[in-house]
Amino acid sequence: MNRLSLYGLNMQKRLNKVKDIVDQQLVLNNEKVADALRELADSGGKMVRPALFLFFADFGDNKDEDKLLKIAASLEILHMATLVHDDVIDDSPLRRSVITVQSRYGKDVAVYAGDFLFTRFFQLLIETMNGTEYMEVNANAMQNVLTGELDQMHNRFNLNETVEEYLKETEGKTAELFVLAAVQGAYFGNADEKIRKVAQKLGKKIGIVFQIYDDILDYTSSKEELRKPVMEDLSEGVYTLPLLIVLKDHRQKLTDILEVKRALTVEQAKQVTKMVNEFGGVARAKELAKEYSDESLDLLEQLPKGTASRELKRLVQGLVDRKF
Amino acid sequence: MNRLSLYGLNMQKRLNKVKDIVDQQLVLNNEKVADALRELADSGGKMVRPALFLFFADFGDNKDEDKLLKIAASLEILHMATLVHDDVIDDSPLRRSVITVQSRYGKDVAVYAGDFLFTRFFQLLIETMNGTEYMEVNANAMQNVLTGELDQMHNRFNLNETVEEYLKETEGKTAELFVLAAVQGAYFGNADEKIRKVAQKLGKKIGIVFQIYDDILDYTSSKEELRKPVMEDLSEGVYTLPLLIVLKDHRQKLTDILEVKRALTVEQAKQVTKMVNEFGGVARAKELAKEYSDESLDLLEQLPKGTASRELKRLVQGLVDRKF
């Protein structure tokens, strides 16, 4: 899956402009940090959040495209900030086939690089929406993302984590930004109240689908397809949906292997991955994702027909088919 | 030096209220992070930035004490956020005699804890000044602090760093928040334009005095007095004013020891510390700090006489006498 398959030509053009705005924000004296951030930006993110924002903006009549593109860029920059800090925490060597900021330049650079992006995010907000209630909506969303991350960290190596807890964490750490993107799109695009309500619900569901598929890929992809190390979550104690699903019926077998925690070998991780597939964890996670994506498609029916809703449908379907 | 010796009774009372507001911002579900942040807040910072803000606010006629106290708290929270991330980067075990967030709970918690504080900082700004130009002033100050930190990182282990570069970094990473505090104080206190200009200059000078003394203490204090490890900067490659001053005339002797970089032993660090003292680095750094504090006292003459200017004078003199 790439941008080409997810979006129509017009959206691709607009996302290229969003990317230009993002690039302009990455200018700073420190060359190490500037290079690292440019590499991350260039490594081909799917820009799902800016796209979601722009699709929802299209349901309204606001024609201030410059402003809309800047807000779209602020979403991508906030997302990048969280990625950079997540990689510090996970000690991840790769992200989108590219060496992560912290593994190339050290965690020192990565911590400040993330902070720098948070600052740029706020500067873009101030530029586009100073004085509006959406300043607070953005700050609160950022807080919820962090709280979601913290909850997930708290649950590391917790073999008693429930599917409900997983979904709650996902609502924070992933779905929150999707909701923010969709709701802000409807608001700043000047769409009517009814569309804003659909945006709220749809953002959440799409975010959950996105995260579940992210987690499924950890159990099904090769390193080449995924463009980041597979089975990384397991050795970090991050137990995601496919594993949590099968833990209930096969607890003993899995615990016997996972109890070594960080000392998990690659061989053992492969064993767990195999079990999670054989016991049906992946299949059942896909079923759950399918439920959320079906609900998303139902919600889409409540939106006015046209290019935006057609492309949103294509995006939802694309997320379910993705390989990375 | 403690709060008692730096401020009069009335300011101490107001700072206690600022501390209460800071505490209210540290409420979150994750107990680890909440505990860690509370401990940092309780460990007795000098609250110089909130105090500077309130002193300058007193030159105006704004009586909205609630709002002023909240802005004062935002400054302390921004300061705390930078402390938490600095400690991640320096791998510092102690801060204000208390184990740092990252050494007690790991860098994972510390990275998110700092991010959480940045969010709280912005939330307080939004609560008190949404829509004003000072939103941008704050975001830009935060950016300058980060840029200063990055410049310092870039100069690690650089034995050719000049005193001028040191002062420039200090303007960013330390003086910036002092300037922000003073200027915002004058603005939100509703003081006149002339006072705002003095605030700008005075904030910068006091910030530089503060940082130079911080760095002098690294070469003169015992661990007990300083309440954090001494000579930490040396092994991290952070070469500060007392060392930079003597490098010019004694380069070879110092380079012979420092060339091992991170492998510096405690014995070697002691040797360097001894040399920096013997060669007059500490004495000359004190002279430079004295110049800045004298200039600060001159600037104070431009302010209306009264409690605020009298206490500001006491604060400036207190910073020069401090032991930690």
XYZ file of C-alpha atoms in Angstrom:
648
model
C 0.000 0.000 0.000
C 1.264 3.468 -0.775
C -0.243 6.910 -1.146
C -1.064 6.106 -4.759
C -3.398 3.303 -3.828
C -4.996 5.087 -0.865
C -5.938 8.414 -2.422
C -7.188 9.909 -5.663
C -5.003 12.221 -7.701
C -6.420 15.459 -6.284
C -5.844 14.386 -2.694
C -2.322 13.267 -3.573
C -1.598 16.750 -4.884
C -2.946 18.382 -1.738
C -0.970 16.012 0.465
C 2.173 16.951 -1.443
C 1.495 20.555 -0.468
C 0.976 19.489 3.144
C 4.322 17.721 2.929
C 5.929 20.977 1.709
C 4.560 22.816 4.740
C 5.865 20.073 7.009
C 9.291 20.400 5.391
C 9.307 24.155 5.961
C 8.795 23.521 9.664
C 11.878 21.321 9.861
C 14.347 24.123 9.296
C 16.730 24.656 12.218
C 20.388 25.409 12.786
C 21.349 22.073 14.243
C 22.088 20.048 11.125
C 21.974 16.664 12.802
C 18.450 17.212 14.013
C 17.333 18.860 10.781
C 18.680 15.927 8.745
C 17.128 13.365 11.019
C 13.722 15.000 10.858
C 13.860 15.477 7.103
C 14.684 11.821 6.676
C 11.714 10.831 8.781
C 9.437 13.155 6.808
C 10.784 11.857 3.493
C 10.440 8.207 4.381
C 6.939 8.030 3.059
C 4.369 8.103 5.786
C 0.875 7.448 4.587
C -0.350 10.870 5.820
C -3.625 9.333 6.885
C -4.327 12.042 9.470
C -3.935 15.025 7.109
C -5.996 13.151 4.484
C -8.778 12.445 6.972
C -8.756 16.111 7.951
C -8.987 17.297 4.353
C -11.716 14.829 3.402
C -13.902 16.078 6.240
C -13.107 19.695 5.424
C -14.500 19.003 1.964
C -17.981 18.539 3.420
C -18.033 22.258 4.192
C -17.719 25.454 2.183
C -14.514 26.946 3.619
C -12.287 27.742 0.684
C -9.290 28.980 2.698
C -7.090 26.191 1.358
C -3.870 27.683 2.812
C -5.208 27.553 6.314
C -6.608 24.046 5.840
C -3.281 22.757 4.533
C -1.466 24.260 7.519
C -3.781 22.613 10.002
C -3.375 19.342 8.088
C 0.391 19.788 8.450
C 0.066 20.411 12.197
C -1.549 16.967 12.544
C 1.303 15.279 10.713
C 3.878 17.113 12.808
C 2.195 16.129 16.067
C 2.166 12.553 14.774
C 5.873 12.758 13.911
C 6.660 14.122 17.386
C 5.002 11.122 18.999
C 6.838 8.742 16.621
C 10.234 10.204 17.514
C 9.603 9.894 21.247
C 8.081 6.415 20.854
C 11.232 5.279 19.106
C 13.330 6.566 22.011
C 11.206 4.542 24.364
C 11.128 1.386 22.254
C 14.810 1.679 21.288
C 13.607 0.966 17.747
C 16.350 0.680 15.160
C 14.068 1.127 12.128
C 10.984 3.097 11.150
C 9.668 2.977 7.567
C 12.879 1.215 6.458
C 14.897 4.173 7.707
C 17.175 4.164 10.742
C 15.359 5.983 13.552
C 16.514 9.357 14.833
C 17.543 7.902 18.166
C 19.477 4.955 16.776
C 21.412 7.101 14.326
C 22.030 10.179 16.475
C 21.420 8.958 20.014
C 18.522 9.459 22.345
C 19.768 12.952 23.224
C 19.063 14.248 19.762
C 15.823 12.283 19.574
C 14.391 13.693 22.805
C 15.047 17.280 21.713
C 13.995 16.564 18.133
C 10.612 15.386 19.423
C 10.337 18.432 21.691
C 11.179 20.649 18.750
C 8.329 19.079 16.759
C 5.889 19.642 19.634
C 6.902 23.314 19.563
C 6.369 23.517 15.805
C 2.995 21.887 16.241
C 1.934 24.577 18.687
C 3.338 27.315 16.498
C 1.205 26.097 13.591
C -1.859 26.022 15.835
C -1.159 29.563 17.016
C -0.772 30.648 13.403
C -4.067 29.138 12.298
C -6.459 29.039 15.254
C -5.222 31.276 18.088
C -8.155 32.342 20.224
C -10.487 29.536 19.160
C -11.719 26.716 21.354
C -9.790 24.332 19.104
C -6.538 25.345 20.788
C -7.824 23.501 23.819
C -9.197 20.613 21.760
C -5.690 20.099 20.354
C -3.951 20.368 23.730
C -6.399 17.897 25.233
C -5.902 15.487 22.340
C -2.151 15.646 22.858
C -2.695 14.902 26.527
C -4.912 11.917 25.731
C -2.291 10.517 23.365
C 0.311 10.723 26.123
C -2.033 9.182 28.655
C -2.712 6.324 26.235
C 1.010 5.767 25.808
C 1.513 5.823 29.562
C -1.296 3.313 30.076
C 0.321 1.033 27.532
C 3.672 1.369 29.264
C 2.023 0.542 32.573
C 0.688 -2.683 31.031
C 4.009 -3.911 29.661
C 4.615 -7.591 30.346
C 1.138 -7.791 31.829
C -0.190 -11.189 30.748
C -3.509 -10.356 32.366
C -4.236 -7.377 30.152
C -7.730 -7.639 28.709
C -8.963 -6.925 25.204
C -11.016 -4.088 26.723
C -7.891 -2.475 28.174
C -6.154 -2.850 24.828
C -9.025 -1.088 23.089
C -9.021 1.693 25.671
C -5.283 2.290 25.215
C -5.785 2.281 21.462
C -8.503 4.903 21.761
C -5.975 7.143 23.442
C -2.705 6.539 21.741
C -3.943 6.038 18.159
C -7.622 6.836 17.688
C -7.362 10.207 19.446
C -5.416 11.785 16.577
C -7.788 10.304 14.010
C -10.730 11.814 15.892
C -8.894 15.138 16.129
C -8.192 15.099 12.397
C -11.761 14.266 11.407
C -13.504 16.629 13.839
C -11.170 19.540 13.083
C -11.659 18.897 9.377
C -15.421 19.225 9.701
C -15.068 22.309 11.927
C -12.507 24.272 9.930
C -14.021 23.178 6.639
C -17.245 24.704 7.944
C -19.289 21.530 7.566
C -22.532 21.329 9.494
C -22.977 20.009 13.033
C -24.330 16.627 11.889
C -21.140 15.924 9.925
C -19.009 16.871 12.906
C -20.788 14.211 14.931
C -20.184 11.569 12.276
C -16.536 12.703 12.144
C -16.164 12.087 15.868
C -17.462 8.507 15.643
C -15.790 7.659 12.371
C -12.380 8.993 13.455
C -12.436 6.702 16.460
C -13.409 3.612 14.482
C -10.894 4.197 11.716
C -8.192 4.775 14.319
C -8.949 1.461 15.968
C -8.958 -0.380 12.624
C -5.628 1.230 11.830
C -4.054 0.149 15.125
C -5.414 -3.394 15.039
C -3.967 -3.869 11.557
C -0.674 -2.403 12.725
C -0.617 -5.023 15.442
C -1.738 -7.858 13.155
C 1.127 -7.060 10.791
C 3.553 -7.709 13.636
C 2.355 -11.321 13.569
C 2.061 -11.832 9.834
C 4.613 -9.745 7.936
C 8.162 -10.267 6.929
C 10.642 -7.558 7.930
C 10.844 -6.406 4.310
C 7.125 -5.868 3.974
C 6.715 -4.165 7.323
C 9.733 -1.906 6.899
C 10.482 -2.147 10.610
C 11.627 -5.002 12.843
C 8.970 -7.623 13.391
C 8.234 -9.089 16.789
C 9.694 -6.022 18.416
C 6.622 -5.507 20.561
C 6.912 -8.974 22.103
C 10.373 -8.497 23.546
C 9.377 -5.034 24.760
C 6.451 -6.543 26.645
C 3.835 -4.853 24.488
C 1.172 -7.538 24.159
C -1.278 -6.593 21.444
C -4.655 -7.826 20.296
C -3.750 -11.086 18.453
C -1.844 -12.321 21.506
C -4.350 -11.064 24.084
C -7.131 -12.906 22.240
C -5.453 -16.307 22.458
C -4.094 -15.817 25.966
C -7.451 -16.675 27.457
C -7.550 -20.252 26.150
C -3.822 -20.973 25.874
C -2.401 -19.064 28.813
C -0.048 -21.746 30.153
C 1.726 -22.501 26.879
C 2.301 -18.843 26.137
C 3.282 -17.876 29.662
C 5.898 -20.624 29.733
C 7.716 -18.830 26.939
C 6.939 -15.202 27.709
C 7.867 -15.340 31.383
C 11.499 -14.633 30.466
C 10.306 -11.127 29.559
C 13.097 -9.045 28.007
C 15.316 -12.100 27.671
C 13.046 -13.460 24.939
C 15.118 -14.922 22.121
C 14.299 -14.536 18.445
C 13.519 -18.267 18.347
C 11.067 -17.925 21.221
C 9.446 -14.877 19.632
C 8.972 -16.919 16.444
C 7.389 -19.689 18.487
C 4.937 -17.279 20.090
C 4.161 -15.765 16.692
C 3.470 -19.219 15.300
C 1.190 -20.099 18.214
C -0.735 -16.829 17.959
C -1.404 -17.624 14.290
C -2.251 -21.292 14.871
C -4.548 -20.617 17.822
C -6.520 -18.176 15.713
C -5.393 -14.902 17.312
C -4.680 -13.253 13.982
C -7.902 -14.465 12.389
C -9.984 -13.257 15.310
C -8.187 -9.908 15.439
C -9.010 -9.515 11.746
C -12.655 -10.287 12.502
C -12.703 -7.578 15.159
C -11.049 -5.098 12.791
C -13.614 -6.059 10.168
C -16.421 -5.234 12.595
C -14.955 -1.767 13.154
C -14.389 -1.194 9.461
C -17.928 -2.350 8.638
C -19.241 0.093 11.233
C -17.090 2.764 9.614
C -18.628 2.019 6.234
C -22.101 2.231 7.776
C -21.258 5.617 9.240
C -20.058 6.769 5.837
C -23.604 6.225 4.559
C -24.680 9.108 6.789
C -22.484 11.525 4.860
C -23.509 13.388 1.690
C -22.626 11.444 -1.464
C -19.751 12.770 -3.509
C -16.004 12.654 -3.992
C -15.157 13.047 -0.310
C -17.319 10.182 0.929
C -16.261 7.987 -1.987
C -12.599 8.570 -1.209
C -13.125 8.066 2.502
C -14.570 4.653 1.638
C -11.532 3.861 -0.440
C -9.301 4.903 2.497
C -11.136 2.657 4.981
C -10.927 -0.294 2.595
C -7.284 0.463 1.898
C -6.413 0.316 5.581
C -7.788 -3.194 5.839
C -5.824 -4.402 2.811
C -2.529 -2.877 3.786
C 0.739 -4.739 4.007
C 2.597 -2.118 6.112
C 20.184 29.617 49.897
C 16.508 28.787 50.131
C 13.270 30.541 49.353
C 13.351 32.125 52.802
C 16.519 34.029 52.078
C 15.612 35.001 48.520
C 12.149 36.469 49.001
C 10.143 38.517 51.446
C 7.195 37.016 53.306
C 4.535 38.266 50.901
C 6.289 36.802 47.868
C 6.797 33.528 49.724
C 3.054 33.335 50.301
C 2.309 33.998 46.649
C 4.859 31.422 45.543
C 3.189 28.882 47.811
C -0.021 29.520 45.873
C 1.863 29.110 42.600
C 3.165 25.814 43.938
C -0.437 24.731 44.673
C -1.404 25.458 41.064
C 1.608 23.502 39.832
C 0.554 20.570 42.029
C -2.959 20.633 40.589
C -1.470 20.220 37.127
C 0.355 17.060 38.121
C -2.764 14.958 38.523
C -2.906 11.988 36.167
C -3.904 8.358 36.249
C -0.459 6.897 35.858
C 0.754 6.786 39.442
C 4.400 6.295 38.634
C 4.527 9.463 36.584
C 2.359 11.408 39.014
C 4.597 10.400 41.944
C 7.748 11.226 40.044
C 6.496 14.669 39.077
C 5.212 15.440 42.556
C 8.574 14.533 44.025
C 10.312 16.861 41.597
C 7.878 19.673 42.429
C 8.266 19.077 46.171
C 12.034 18.976 46.114
C 12.300 22.690 46.648
C 13.085 24.542 43.471
C 13.854 28.191 44.029
C 10.954 29.262 41.801
C 13.032 32.124 40.453
C 11.037 32.353 37.220
C 7.591 32.685 38.838
C 9.063 35.180 41.309
C 10.592 37.270 38.532
C 7.241 37.228 36.748
C 5.334 38.373 39.830
C 7.836 41.101 40.730
C 7.483 42.625 37.281
C 3.711 42.240 37.366
C 3.764 44.377 40.510
C 4.922 47.388 38.494
C 1.495 47.467 36.832
C -2.082 47.817 38.077
C -3.566 44.455 37.054
C -5.248 43.032 40.121
C -6.316 39.704 38.561
C -4.143 37.749 40.971
C -5.632 34.363 39.933
C -4.596 34.834 36.341
C -1.141 36.091 37.332
C -0.545 33.112 39.601
C -1.546 30.730 36.799
C 0.857 32.301 34.329
C 3.559 32.166 37.002
C 2.792 28.446 37.371
C 3.040 27.916 33.599
C 6.623 29.207 33.736
C 7.557 26.794 36.499
C 5.953 23.886 34.624
C 7.783 24.708 31.406
C 10.983 24.832 33.460
C 10.195 21.438 35.023
C 9.535 19.934 31.584
C 12.975 20.993 30.400
C 14.557 19.642 33.609
C 12.977 16.221 33.159
C 14.145 15.920 29.550
C 17.592 17.309 30.410
C 17.983 14.593 33.007
C 17.132 11.939 30.411
C 19.839 13.317 28.187
C 22.436 13.714 30.906
C 21.556 10.386 32.549
C 21.606 12.344 35.801
C 21.017 10.288 38.921
C 20.175 13.227 41.200
C 18.392 16.581 41.010
C 17.849 18.683 44.126
C 19.001 15.721 46.294
C 16.183 13.639 44.836
C 16.607 10.707 42.464
C 15.652 11.916 38.989
C 12.522 10.685 37.225
C 14.551 8.823 34.654
C 16.896 7.107 37.058
C 14.062 5.914 39.298
C 11.488 4.997 36.664
C 13.498 4.698 33.469
C 13.837 6.986 30.507
C 10.498 5.778 29.133
C 8.565 7.335 31.961
C 10.797 10.421 31.919
C 10.282 11.127 28.214
C 6.494 10.950 28.532
C 6.531 12.776 31.866
C 8.324 15.696 30.198
C 5.886 15.596 27.279
C 3.011 15.614 29.724
C 4.411 18.746 31.364
C 4.758 20.475 27.983
C 1.069 19.728 27.422
C 0.122 21.136 30.817
C 2.160 24.206 30.043
C 0.189 24.828 26.857
C -3.083 24.124 28.597
C -2.298 26.807 31.174
C -1.413 29.248 28.404
C -4.655 28.499 26.606
C -6.552 29.024 29.870
C -4.963 32.408 30.537
C -3.960 34.013 27.256
C -5.648 32.275 24.312
C -5.897 34.665 21.388
C -3.153 37.036 22.569
C 0.189 37.556 20.887
C 1.797 36.090 24.006
C 0.836 32.597 22.877
C 3.419 33.024 20.164
C 5.909 34.669 22.505
C 5.715 31.576 24.700
C 6.011 29.101 21.820
C 9.006 30.986 20.442
C 10.650 31.056 23.869
C 10.204 27.298 24.134
C 11.775 26.922 20.717
C 14.743 29.089 21.707
C 15.299 27.021 24.841
C 15.414 23.856 22.734
C 17.705 25.448 20.182
C 20.037 26.512 23.008
C 20.077 22.970 24.344
C 20.771 21.604 20.879
C 23.614 24.075 20.369
C 25.099 22.958 23.666
C 24.787 19.322 22.650
C 26.464 20.101 19.362
C 29.413 21.572 21.301
C 29.932 18.596 23.588
C 33.596 17.608 23.943
C 34.478 20.648 21.845
C 37.677 21.975 23.387
C 37.603 24.883 20.949
C 34.316 26.269 22.187
C 34.646 29.991 22.875
C 33.324 32.051 25.765
C 31.139 33.856 23.229
C 29.535 30.568 22.138
C 28.983 29.648 25.779
C 27.217 32.950 26.390
C 25.082 32.503 23.293
C 23.988 29.019 24.370
C 23.240 30.383 27.826
C 21.073 33.110 26.341
C 18.984 30.398 24.758
C 18.841 27.575 27.207
C 18.686 29.582 30.458
C 18.218 33.314 29.939
C 15.303 32.841 27.539
C 12.939 31.720 30.301
C 14.091 34.535 32.575
C 13.347 37.029 29.807
C 9.971 35.397 29.189
C 9.134 35.586 32.898
C 10.121 39.228 33.261
C 8.540 40.489 30.032
C 5.306 38.573 30.551
C 5.181 39.877 34.106
C 5.347 43.463 32.922
C 2.802 42.773 30.154
C 0.177 40.869 32.123
C 0.696 43.053 35.182
C -0.158 45.953 32.893
C 3.062 47.853 33.566
C 4.038 50.550 31.101
C 6.137 50.077 27.974
C 9.303 51.446 29.570
C 9.221 48.794 32.275
C 8.716 46.071 29.691
C 11.945 47.154 28.010
C 13.847 47.049 31.281
C 12.316 43.602 31.923
C 13.687 42.338 28.616
C 17.257 43.427 29.394
C 17.170 42.531 33.051
C 15.746 39.053 32.437
C 18.615 38.268 30.118
C 21.298 39.496 32.505
C 19.846 37.734 35.533
C 19.562 34.526 33.500
C 23.214 34.684 32.560
C 24.266 35.371 36.170
C 22.163 32.419 37.239
C 23.741 30.049 34.703
C 27.323 31.181 35.323
C 26.854 30.562 39.051
C 25.334 27.183 38.301
C 28.449 26.320 36.359
C 30.827 27.787 38.956
C 29.210 25.604 41.618
C 30.187 22.549 39.600
C 33.821 23.485 40.252
C 33.540 24.619 43.865
C 30.818 22.701 45.686
C 30.693 19.464 47.542
C 28.017 16.998 46.473
C 26.086 17.723 49.687
C 25.912 21.446 49.051
C 25.028 21.157 45.405
C 22.390 18.474 45.913
C 23.351 16.870 42.604
C 26.486 15.053 41.424
C 29.458 17.361 40.962
C 31.687 17.168 37.904
C 28.898 15.548 35.960
C 29.210 18.085 33.152
C 32.880 17.219 32.566
C 32.337 13.560 31.806
C 29.364 14.455 29.625
C 31.553 16.773 27.576
C 29.744 19.916 28.670
C 32.572 22.409 29.057
C 31.340 25.477 30.893
C 32.670 28.949 31.555
C 35.321 28.303 34.269
C 36.967 25.673 32.069
C 36.585 27.579 28.795
C 38.276 30.599 30.371
C 41.439 28.706 31.350
C 41.570 26.598 28.178
C 43.105 29.476 26.258
C 46.308 29.647 28.320
C 46.534 26.053 29.527
C 45.167 24.104 26.585
C 47.772 21.344 26.462
C 47.597 20.318 30.125
C 43.825 20.162 30.083
C 43.535 18.457 26.711
C 45.922 15.734 27.849
C 43.378 14.721 30.466
C 40.109 15.519 28.710
C 40.941 13.749 25.448
C 39.630 10.474 26.923
C 36.173 12.067 26.708
C 33.503 9.844 28.280
C 36.141 7.580 29.779
C 37.135 10.337 32.208
C 37.713 8.878 35.683
C 36.615 10.564 38.897
C 40.294 11.096 39.706
C 40.866 12.840 36.379
C 37.769 14.973 36.820
C 39.105 16.035 40.235
C 42.412 16.940 38.618
C 40.701 19.100 36.011
C 38.574 20.727 38.705
C 41.717 21.505 40.695
C 43.443 22.999 37.645
C 40.448 25.132 36.718
C 40.496 26.574 40.229
C 44.286 27.044 40.365
C 44.517 28.632 36.923
C 41.918 31.196 37.945
C 38.957 29.922 35.900
C 36.559 30.117 38.812
C 37.759 33.538 39.914
C 37.439 34.963 36.424
C 34.020 33.391 35.889
C 32.947 35.074 39.137
C 34.255 38.378 37.816
C 32.205 37.982 34.662
C 29.098 37.076 36.657
C 29.766 40.122 38.833
C 29.789 42.320 35.729
C 26.385 40.989 34.701
C 24.965 41.330 38.195
C 26.307 44.886 38.483
C 24.655 45.687 35.167
C 21.464 44.155 36.543
C 21.643 46.392 39.593
C 22.159 49.413 37.336
C 19.078 48.448 35.327
C 17.094 48.158 38.535
C 17.751 51.852 39.108
C 15.544 52.564 36.096
C 12.535 51.012 37.834
C 10.161 52.852 40.171
C 11.252 52.622 43.804
C 9.201 50.391 46.053
C 8.816 46.861 47.342
C 9.126 45.194 43.930
C 12.420 46.832 42.984
C 13.796 46.359 46.481
C 13.006 42.653 46.388
C 14.349 42.271 42.871
C 17.624 43.676 44.179
C 17.619 41.153 47.001
C 16.994 38.385 44.458
C 19.902 39.445 42.235
C 22.235 39.626 45.224
C 20.944 36.292 46.501
C 21.776 34.568 43.204
C 25.402 35.651 43.515
C 25.658 34.367 47.082
C 24.013 31.022 46.478
C 25.498 27.668 47.401
C 23.199 25.555 45.169
